[in-house]
Short mmCIF file of C-alpha atoms in Angstrom, two decimals:
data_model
loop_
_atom_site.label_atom_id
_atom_site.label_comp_id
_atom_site.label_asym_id
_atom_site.label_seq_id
_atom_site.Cartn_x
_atom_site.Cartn_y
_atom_site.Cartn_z
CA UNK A 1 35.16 -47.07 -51.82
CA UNK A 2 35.78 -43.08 -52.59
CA UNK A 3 39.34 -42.22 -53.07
CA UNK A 4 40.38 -40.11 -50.34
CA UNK A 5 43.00 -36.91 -51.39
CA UNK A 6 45.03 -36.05 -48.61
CA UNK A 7 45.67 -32.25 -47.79
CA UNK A 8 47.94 -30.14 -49.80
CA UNK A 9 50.97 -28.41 -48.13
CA UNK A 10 49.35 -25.01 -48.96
CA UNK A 11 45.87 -26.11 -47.44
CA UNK A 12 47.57 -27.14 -44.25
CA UNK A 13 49.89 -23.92 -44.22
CA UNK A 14 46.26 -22.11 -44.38
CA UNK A 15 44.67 -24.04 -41.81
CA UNK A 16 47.64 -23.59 -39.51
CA UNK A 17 47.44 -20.33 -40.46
CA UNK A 18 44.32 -19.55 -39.20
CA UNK A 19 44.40 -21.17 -36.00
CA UNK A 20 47.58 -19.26 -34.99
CA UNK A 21 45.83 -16.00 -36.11
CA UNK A 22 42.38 -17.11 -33.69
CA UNK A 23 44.89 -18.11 -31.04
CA UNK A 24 46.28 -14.91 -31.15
CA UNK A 25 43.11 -12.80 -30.66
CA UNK A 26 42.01 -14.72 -28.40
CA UNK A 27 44.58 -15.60 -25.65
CA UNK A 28 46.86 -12.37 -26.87
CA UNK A 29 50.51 -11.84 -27.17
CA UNK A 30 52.29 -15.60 -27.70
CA UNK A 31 56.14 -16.43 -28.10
CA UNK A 32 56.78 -18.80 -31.10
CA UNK A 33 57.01 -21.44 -28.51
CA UNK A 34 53.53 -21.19 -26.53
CA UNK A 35 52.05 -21.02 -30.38
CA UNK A 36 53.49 -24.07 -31.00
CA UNK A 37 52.13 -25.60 -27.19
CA UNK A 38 48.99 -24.57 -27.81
CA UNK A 39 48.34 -25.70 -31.65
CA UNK A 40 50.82 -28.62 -31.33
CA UNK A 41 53.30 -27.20 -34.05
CA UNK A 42 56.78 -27.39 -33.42
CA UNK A 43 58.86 -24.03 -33.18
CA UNK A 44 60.50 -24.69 -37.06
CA UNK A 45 56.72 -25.16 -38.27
CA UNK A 46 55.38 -22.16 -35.79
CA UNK A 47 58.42 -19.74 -36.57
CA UNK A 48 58.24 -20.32 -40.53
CA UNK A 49 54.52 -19.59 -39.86
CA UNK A 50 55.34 -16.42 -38.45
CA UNK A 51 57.43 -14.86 -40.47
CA UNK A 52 54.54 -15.61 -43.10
CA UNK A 53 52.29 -14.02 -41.46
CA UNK A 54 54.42 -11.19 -40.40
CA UNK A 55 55.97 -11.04 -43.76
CA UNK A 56 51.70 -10.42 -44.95
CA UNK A 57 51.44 -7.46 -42.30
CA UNK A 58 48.88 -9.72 -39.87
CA UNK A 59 51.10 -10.35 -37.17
CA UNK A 60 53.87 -8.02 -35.32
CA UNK A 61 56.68 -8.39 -32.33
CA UNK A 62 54.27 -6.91 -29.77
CA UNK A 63 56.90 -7.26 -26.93
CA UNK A 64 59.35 -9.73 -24.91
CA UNK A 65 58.72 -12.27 -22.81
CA UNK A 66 61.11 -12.22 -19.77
CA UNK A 67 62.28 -14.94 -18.12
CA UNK A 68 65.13 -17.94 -18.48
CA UNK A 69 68.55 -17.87 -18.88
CA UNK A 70 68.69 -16.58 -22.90
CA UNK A 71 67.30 -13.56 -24.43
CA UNK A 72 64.23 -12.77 -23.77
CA UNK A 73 61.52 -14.17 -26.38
CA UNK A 74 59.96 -12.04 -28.74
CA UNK A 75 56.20 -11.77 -28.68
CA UNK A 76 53.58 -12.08 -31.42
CA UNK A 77 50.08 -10.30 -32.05
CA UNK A 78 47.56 -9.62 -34.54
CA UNK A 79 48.43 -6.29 -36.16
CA UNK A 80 45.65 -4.30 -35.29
CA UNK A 81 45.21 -2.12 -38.88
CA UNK A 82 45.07 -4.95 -41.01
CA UNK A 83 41.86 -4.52 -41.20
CA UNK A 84 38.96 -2.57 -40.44
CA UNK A 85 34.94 -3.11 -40.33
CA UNK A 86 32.06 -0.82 -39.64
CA UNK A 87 28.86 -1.48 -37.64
CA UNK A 88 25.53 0.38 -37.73
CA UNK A 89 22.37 0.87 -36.04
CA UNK A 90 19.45 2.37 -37.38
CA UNK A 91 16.57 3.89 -35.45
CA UNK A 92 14.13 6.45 -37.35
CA UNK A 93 15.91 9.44 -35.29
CA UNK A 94 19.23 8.12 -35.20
CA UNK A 95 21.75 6.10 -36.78
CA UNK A 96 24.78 5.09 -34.76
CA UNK A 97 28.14 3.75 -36.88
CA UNK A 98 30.77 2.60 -35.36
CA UNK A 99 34.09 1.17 -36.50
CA UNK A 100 36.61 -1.12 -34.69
CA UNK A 101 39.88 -3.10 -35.82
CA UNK A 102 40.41 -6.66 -36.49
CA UNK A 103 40.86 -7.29 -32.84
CA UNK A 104 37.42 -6.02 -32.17
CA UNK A 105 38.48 -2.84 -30.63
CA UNK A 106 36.39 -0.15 -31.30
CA UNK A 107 38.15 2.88 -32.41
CA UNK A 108 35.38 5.28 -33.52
CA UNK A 109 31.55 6.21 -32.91
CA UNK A 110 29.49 8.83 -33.96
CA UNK A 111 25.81 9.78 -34.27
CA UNK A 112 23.87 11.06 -37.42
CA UNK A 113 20.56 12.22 -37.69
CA UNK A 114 18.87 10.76 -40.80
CA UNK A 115 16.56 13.45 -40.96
CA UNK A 116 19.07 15.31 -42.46
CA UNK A 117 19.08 13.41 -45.50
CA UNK A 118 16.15 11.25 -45.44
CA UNK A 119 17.47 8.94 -47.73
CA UNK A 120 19.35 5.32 -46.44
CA UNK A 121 22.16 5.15 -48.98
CA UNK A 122 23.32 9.13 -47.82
CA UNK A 123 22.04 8.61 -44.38
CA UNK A 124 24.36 5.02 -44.28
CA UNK A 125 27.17 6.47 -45.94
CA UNK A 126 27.08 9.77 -44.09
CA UNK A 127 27.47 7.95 -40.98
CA UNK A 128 29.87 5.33 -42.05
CA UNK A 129 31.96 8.46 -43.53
CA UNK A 130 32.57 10.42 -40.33
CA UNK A 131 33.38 7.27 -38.21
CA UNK A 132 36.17 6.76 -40.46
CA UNK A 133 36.86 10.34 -39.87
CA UNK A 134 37.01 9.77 -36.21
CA UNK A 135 39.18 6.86 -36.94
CA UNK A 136 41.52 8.32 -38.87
CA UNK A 137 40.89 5.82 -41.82
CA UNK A 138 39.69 5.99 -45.35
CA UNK A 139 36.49 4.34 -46.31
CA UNK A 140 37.75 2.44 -48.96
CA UNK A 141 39.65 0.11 -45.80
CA UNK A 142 36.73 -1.15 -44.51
CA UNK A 143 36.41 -5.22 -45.20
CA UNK A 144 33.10 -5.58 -43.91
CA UNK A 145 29.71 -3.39 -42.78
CA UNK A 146 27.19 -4.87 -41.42
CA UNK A 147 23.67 -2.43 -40.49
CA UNK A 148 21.00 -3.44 -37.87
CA UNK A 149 17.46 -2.54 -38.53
CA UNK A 150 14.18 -2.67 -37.13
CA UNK A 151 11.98 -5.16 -39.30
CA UNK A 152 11.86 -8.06 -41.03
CA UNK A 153 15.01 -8.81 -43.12
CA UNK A 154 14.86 -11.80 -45.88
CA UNK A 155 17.18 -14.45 -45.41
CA UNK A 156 17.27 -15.68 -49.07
CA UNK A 157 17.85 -12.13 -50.53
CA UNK A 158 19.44 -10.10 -47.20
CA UNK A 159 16.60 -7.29 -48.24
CA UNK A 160 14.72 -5.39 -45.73
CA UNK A 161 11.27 -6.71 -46.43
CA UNK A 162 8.81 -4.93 -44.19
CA UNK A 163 9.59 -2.26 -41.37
CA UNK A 164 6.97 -0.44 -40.07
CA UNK A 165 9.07 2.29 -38.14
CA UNK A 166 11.33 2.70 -41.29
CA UNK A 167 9.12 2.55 -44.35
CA UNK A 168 11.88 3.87 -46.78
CA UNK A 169 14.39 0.73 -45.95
CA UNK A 170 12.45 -1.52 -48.18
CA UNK A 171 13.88 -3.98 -51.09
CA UNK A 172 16.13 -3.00 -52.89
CA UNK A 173 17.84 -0.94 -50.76
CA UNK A 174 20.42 -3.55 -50.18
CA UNK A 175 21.54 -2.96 -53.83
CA UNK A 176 22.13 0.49 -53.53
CA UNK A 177 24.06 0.65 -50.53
CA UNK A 178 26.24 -2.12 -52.33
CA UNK A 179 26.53 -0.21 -55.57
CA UNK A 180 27.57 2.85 -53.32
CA UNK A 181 29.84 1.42 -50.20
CA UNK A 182 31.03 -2.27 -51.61
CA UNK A 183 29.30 -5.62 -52.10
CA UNK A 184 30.43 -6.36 -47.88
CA UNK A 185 27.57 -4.58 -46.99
CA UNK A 186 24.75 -6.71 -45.15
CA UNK A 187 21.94 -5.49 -43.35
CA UNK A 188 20.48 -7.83 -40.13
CA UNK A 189 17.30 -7.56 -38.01
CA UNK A 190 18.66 -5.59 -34.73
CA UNK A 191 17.51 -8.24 -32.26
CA UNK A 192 19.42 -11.26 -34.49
CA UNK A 193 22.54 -8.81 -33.76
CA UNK A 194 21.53 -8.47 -29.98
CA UNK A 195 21.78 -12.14 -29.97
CA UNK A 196 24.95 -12.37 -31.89
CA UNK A 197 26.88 -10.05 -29.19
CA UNK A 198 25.15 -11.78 -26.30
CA UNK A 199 26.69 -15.51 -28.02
CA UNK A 200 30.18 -13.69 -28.54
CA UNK A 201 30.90 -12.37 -25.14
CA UNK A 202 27.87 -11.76 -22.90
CA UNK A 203 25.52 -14.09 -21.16
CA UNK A 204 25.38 -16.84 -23.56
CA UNK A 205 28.83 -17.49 -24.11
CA UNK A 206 29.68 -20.96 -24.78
CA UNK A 207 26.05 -22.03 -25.22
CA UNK A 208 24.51 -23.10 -28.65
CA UNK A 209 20.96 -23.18 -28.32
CA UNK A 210 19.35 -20.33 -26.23
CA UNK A 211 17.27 -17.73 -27.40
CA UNK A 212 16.98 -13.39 -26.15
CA UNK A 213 14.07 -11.94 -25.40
CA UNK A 214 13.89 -8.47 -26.68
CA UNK A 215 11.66 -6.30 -24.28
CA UNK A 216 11.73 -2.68 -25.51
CA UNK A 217 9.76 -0.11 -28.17
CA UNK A 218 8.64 -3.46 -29.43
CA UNK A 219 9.09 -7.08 -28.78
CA UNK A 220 11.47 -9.53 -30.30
CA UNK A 221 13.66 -12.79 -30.33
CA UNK A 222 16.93 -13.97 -31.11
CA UNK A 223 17.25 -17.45 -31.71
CA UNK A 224 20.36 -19.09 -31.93
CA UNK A 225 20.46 -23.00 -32.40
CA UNK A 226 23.35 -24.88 -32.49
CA UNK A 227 25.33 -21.80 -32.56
CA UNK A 228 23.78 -20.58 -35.54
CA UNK A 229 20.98 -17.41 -35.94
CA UNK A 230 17.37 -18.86 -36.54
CA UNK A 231 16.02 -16.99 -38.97
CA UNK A 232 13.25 -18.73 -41.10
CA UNK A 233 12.02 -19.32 -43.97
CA UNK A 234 10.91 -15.22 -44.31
CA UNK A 235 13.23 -14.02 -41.85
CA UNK A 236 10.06 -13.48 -39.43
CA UNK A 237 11.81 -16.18 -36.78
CA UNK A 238 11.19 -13.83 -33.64
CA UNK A 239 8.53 -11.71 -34.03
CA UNK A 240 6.45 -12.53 -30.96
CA UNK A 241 4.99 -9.62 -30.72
CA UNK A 242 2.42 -11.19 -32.52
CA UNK A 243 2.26 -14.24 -30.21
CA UNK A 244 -1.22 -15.07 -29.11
CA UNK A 245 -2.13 -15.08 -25.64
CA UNK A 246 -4.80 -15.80 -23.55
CA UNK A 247 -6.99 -12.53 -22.64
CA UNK A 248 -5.84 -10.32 -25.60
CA UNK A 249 -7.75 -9.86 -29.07
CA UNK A 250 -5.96 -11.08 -31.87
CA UNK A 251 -4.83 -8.61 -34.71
CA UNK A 252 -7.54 -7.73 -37.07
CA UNK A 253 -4.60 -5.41 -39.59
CA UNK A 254 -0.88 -6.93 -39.15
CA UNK A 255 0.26 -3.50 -40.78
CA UNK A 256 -0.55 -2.03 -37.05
CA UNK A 257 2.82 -3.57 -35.09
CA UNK A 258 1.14 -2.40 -31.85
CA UNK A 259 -1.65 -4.54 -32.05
CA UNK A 260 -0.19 -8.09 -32.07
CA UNK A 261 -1.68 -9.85 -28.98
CA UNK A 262 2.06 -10.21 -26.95
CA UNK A 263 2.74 -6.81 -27.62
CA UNK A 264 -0.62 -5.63 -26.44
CA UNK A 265 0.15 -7.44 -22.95
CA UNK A 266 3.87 -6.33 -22.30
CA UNK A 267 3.65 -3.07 -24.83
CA UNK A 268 4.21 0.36 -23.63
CA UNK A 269 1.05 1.10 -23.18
CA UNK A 270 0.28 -2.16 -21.02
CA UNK A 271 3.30 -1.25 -18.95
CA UNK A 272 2.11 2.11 -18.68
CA UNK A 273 -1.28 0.86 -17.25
CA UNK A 274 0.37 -1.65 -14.93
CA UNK A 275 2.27 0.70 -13.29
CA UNK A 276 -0.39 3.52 -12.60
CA UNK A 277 -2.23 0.29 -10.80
CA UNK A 278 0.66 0.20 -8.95
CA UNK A 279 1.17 3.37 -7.73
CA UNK A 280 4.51 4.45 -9.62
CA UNK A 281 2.90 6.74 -11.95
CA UNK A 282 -0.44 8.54 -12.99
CA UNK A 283 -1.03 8.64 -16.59
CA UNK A 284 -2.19 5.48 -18.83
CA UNK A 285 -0.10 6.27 -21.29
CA UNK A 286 4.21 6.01 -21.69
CA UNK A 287 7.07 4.44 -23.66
CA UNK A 288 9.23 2.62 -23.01
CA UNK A 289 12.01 4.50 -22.15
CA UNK A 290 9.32 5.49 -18.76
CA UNK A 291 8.34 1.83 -19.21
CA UNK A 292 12.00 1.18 -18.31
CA UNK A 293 12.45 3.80 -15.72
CA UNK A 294 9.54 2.36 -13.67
CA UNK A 295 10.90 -1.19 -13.80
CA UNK A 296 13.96 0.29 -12.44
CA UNK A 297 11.74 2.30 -9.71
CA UNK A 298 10.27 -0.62 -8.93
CA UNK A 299 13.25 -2.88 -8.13
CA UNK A 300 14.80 0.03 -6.28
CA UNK A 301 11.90 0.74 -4.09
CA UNK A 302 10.80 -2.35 -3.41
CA UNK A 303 7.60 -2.73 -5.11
CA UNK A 304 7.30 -6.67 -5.79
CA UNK A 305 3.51 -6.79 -6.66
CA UNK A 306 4.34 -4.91 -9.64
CA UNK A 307 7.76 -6.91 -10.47
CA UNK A 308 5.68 -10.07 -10.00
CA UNK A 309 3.07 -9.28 -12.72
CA UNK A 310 5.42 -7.74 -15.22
CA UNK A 311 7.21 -11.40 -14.94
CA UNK A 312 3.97 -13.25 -15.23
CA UNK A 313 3.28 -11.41 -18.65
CA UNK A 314 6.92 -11.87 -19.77
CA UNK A 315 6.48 -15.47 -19.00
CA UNK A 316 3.97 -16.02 -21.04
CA UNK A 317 5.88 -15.59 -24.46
CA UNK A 318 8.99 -17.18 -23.03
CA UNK A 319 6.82 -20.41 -21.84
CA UNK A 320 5.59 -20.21 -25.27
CA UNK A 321 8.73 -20.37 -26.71
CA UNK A 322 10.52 -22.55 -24.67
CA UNK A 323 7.94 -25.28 -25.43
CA UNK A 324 8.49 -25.60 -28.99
CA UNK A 325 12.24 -24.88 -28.84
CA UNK A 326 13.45 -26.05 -25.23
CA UNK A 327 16.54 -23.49 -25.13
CA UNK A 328 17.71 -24.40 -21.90
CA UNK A 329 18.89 -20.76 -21.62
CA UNK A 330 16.56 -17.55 -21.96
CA UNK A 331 18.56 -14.00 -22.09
CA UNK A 332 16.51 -10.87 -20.81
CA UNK A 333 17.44 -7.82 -22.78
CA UNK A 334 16.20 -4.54 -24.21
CA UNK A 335 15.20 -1.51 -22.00
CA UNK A 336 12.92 -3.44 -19.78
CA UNK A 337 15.08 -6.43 -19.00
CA UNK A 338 17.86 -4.14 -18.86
CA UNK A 339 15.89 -2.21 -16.10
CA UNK A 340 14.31 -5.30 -14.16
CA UNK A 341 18.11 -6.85 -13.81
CA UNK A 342 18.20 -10.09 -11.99
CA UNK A 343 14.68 -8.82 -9.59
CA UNK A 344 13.35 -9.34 -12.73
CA UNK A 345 14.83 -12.07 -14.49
CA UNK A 346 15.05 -14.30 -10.79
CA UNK A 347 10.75 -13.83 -11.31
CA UNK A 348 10.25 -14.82 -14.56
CA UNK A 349 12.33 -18.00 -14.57
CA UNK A 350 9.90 -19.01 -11.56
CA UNK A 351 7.09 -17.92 -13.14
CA UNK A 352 7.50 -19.95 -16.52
CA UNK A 353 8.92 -22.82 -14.39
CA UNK A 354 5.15 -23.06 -13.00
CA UNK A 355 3.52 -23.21 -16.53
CA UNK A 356 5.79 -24.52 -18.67
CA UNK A 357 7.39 -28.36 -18.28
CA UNK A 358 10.86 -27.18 -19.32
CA UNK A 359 12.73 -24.94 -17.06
CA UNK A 360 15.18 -22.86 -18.62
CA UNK A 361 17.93 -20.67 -17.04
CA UNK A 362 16.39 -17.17 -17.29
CA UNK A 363 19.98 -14.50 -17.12
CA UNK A 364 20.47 -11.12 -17.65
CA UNK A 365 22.19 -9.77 -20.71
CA UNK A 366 25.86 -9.03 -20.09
CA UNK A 367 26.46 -6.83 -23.13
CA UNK A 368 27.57 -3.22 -21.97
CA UNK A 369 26.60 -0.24 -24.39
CA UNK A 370 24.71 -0.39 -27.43
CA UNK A 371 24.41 -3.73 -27.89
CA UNK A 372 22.78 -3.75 -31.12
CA UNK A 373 26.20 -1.93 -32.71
CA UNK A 374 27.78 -4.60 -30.68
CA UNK A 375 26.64 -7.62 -32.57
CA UNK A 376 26.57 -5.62 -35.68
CA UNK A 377 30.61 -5.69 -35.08
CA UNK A 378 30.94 -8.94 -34.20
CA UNK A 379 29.27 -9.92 -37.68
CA UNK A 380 31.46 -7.81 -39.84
CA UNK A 381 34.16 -9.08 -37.58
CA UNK A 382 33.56 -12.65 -38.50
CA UNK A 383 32.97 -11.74 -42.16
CA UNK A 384 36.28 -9.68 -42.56
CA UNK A 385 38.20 -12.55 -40.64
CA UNK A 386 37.02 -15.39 -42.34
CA UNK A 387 38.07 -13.45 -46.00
CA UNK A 388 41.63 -11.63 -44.31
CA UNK A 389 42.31 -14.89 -42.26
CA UNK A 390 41.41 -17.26 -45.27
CA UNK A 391 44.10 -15.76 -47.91
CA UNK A 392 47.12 -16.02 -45.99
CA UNK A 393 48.92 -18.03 -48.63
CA UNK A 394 47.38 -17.29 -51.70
CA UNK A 395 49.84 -16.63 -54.47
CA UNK A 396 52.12 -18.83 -52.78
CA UNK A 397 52.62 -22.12 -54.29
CA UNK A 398 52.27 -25.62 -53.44
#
């Protein structure tokens, strides 16, 4: 029978530790007492742990709590600069950074143009540079960046390894933006992010297994399974743009993104075509930024035979997936879903319900703004908390 060591003082100071500090962000300001309700402490345990963490600069006196017949109690938050992480997303004509505190606050964003260096590593840390301007921090504070990209990003070496509508993020780069901004950099496919935000405080919060379907300049999916990203063997989990489907030819060159046999159906130009059938606009060809604004057209004015057939083609790929992966929960995002709201959404959880034996929940996303700077936060927020949060007693001894 295996000996079993029983936790150290200093391993249950850390664990305590912790679980104050996630208490804290989550449910805000606490007295020493309601610390020690909630985590089952008592208030000698719960006040030596806060002067340790106070005494470490991660916790403050926020305020008082008034009430009873002695002085009012004292309350205790996260200190907001002790630490700070950076977020990016990068599209070939912009690159968006933004930086927020460790209680997820965003403090700073700011636009660059990558034209005007046309390199990553100076575009990346041109960006990251002036939203610590705007913040009113230096670089050097940041625990944790994390950059969204287009493309396919390997999960074994966290390399870009293909993106078609940013051919100079390629491997390798990864090792240069560490060699210039720290080794917390980490690059992640944008929709992976998309899904990240969506599982930290949008539509799928609370649920482990769902997946987001990405309906924009191209299509993807973010799979999350047992609260954990999907990302494959390759880090091609996703890409069902290339999905087969009945009617369309398959791809003859897989170096053409455009011409996977999903994208060809629901693509810009397919949406472009569907909605000159339909009346709401002349011309076969758009993007999908017009893509978008005739969704949105169309669930203003009424126009359900047009609604109806852009949910039959969105159904296909989400039947597809929902067959081999029975999510139980399907999250509509990206310009288009965005656009189609629930008039959309409503249509194609009824349409996959009548060709697919599963029936899964079909929502909305909830996430306001960018949402792929979103979840590129909440991953360097997870990152920089598990290393801050982590160390609270080291060089203190048993």
């Amino acid at each position: 029978m295996p000996r079993r060591h029983p936790g150290t003082p200093r391993l249950l100071r850390r664990l305590n530790d912790r679980a104050a500090l996630e208490l804290l962000l989550a449910q805000g300001p606490l007295t020493r007492g309601e610390l020690g309700e909630h985590t089952g402490l008592s208030k000698v345990t719960s006040g030596q742990l806060l002067a340790r963490l106070e005494e470490r600069g991660l916790v403050e006196v926020s305020g008082r709590r008034p009430g009873g017949r002695g002085p009012n109690a004292a309350l205790y938050a996260v200190v907001p600069s002790s630490a700070y992480v950076a977020g990016l997303e990068v599209l070939p004509g912009q690159v968006t950074a933004g930086v927020a505190d460790i209680t997820g606050e965003l403090i700073a964003e700011v636009a660059v143009d990558p034209r005007e260096t046309g390199e990553p590593v100076k575009t990346v840390h041109s960006a990251v540079g002036r939203a610590c301007d705007a913040a009113g921090i230096a670089l050097g504070r940041l625990r944790a960046l994390v950059i969204g990209t287009r493309g396919v990003v390997d999960p074994r070496t966290g390399d870009v390894r293909f993106s078609f509508d940013l051919p100079s993020w390629h491997a390798g780069v990864l090792a240069d933006l560490r060699a210039t901004l720290g080794s917390s950099v980490t690059i992640e496919n944008d929709v992976n992010l998309v899904a990240l935000a969506e599982h930290a405080y949008g539509a799928a919060r609370g649920v482990e297994d769902f997946v987001l379907v990405w309906a924009g300049v191209g299509q993807g999916l973010g799979v999350m399974l047992g609260g954990r990203l999907h990302r494959g063997s390759t880090g091609g989990a996703g890409e069902i743009g290339w999905l087969p489907v009945p009617g369309e030819p398959l791809p003859v060159n897989v170096t053409e993104p455009q011409s996977g046999s999903f994208q060809r159906l629901v693509g810009a130009v397919a949406m472009g075509r569907l909605a000159a059938a339909h009346g709401l606009r002349s011309g076969p060809g758009a993007d999908m930024v017009q893509a978008a604004d005739m969704v949105r057209a169309a669930v203003e004015t009424g126009k359900d035979g047009f609604l109806d057939e852009v949910a039959e083609r969105l159904a296909i790929g989400v039947a597809a997936v929902t067959v081999v992966l029975d999510p139980g929960l399907v999250v509509l995002s990206g310009d288009v879903g965005r656009a189609g709201g629930q008039a959309l959404a409503g249509r194609v959880e009824k349409a996959v319900a009548r060709i697919c034996p599963s029936r899964p929940k079909v929502a909305v996303t909830e996430v306001e703004g960018n949402p792929v700077l979103g979840g590129a936060l909440t991953a360097a927020l997870d990152q920089a908390r598990e290393e801050v949060f982590s160390s609270t007693v080291d060089g203190i001894p048993y």
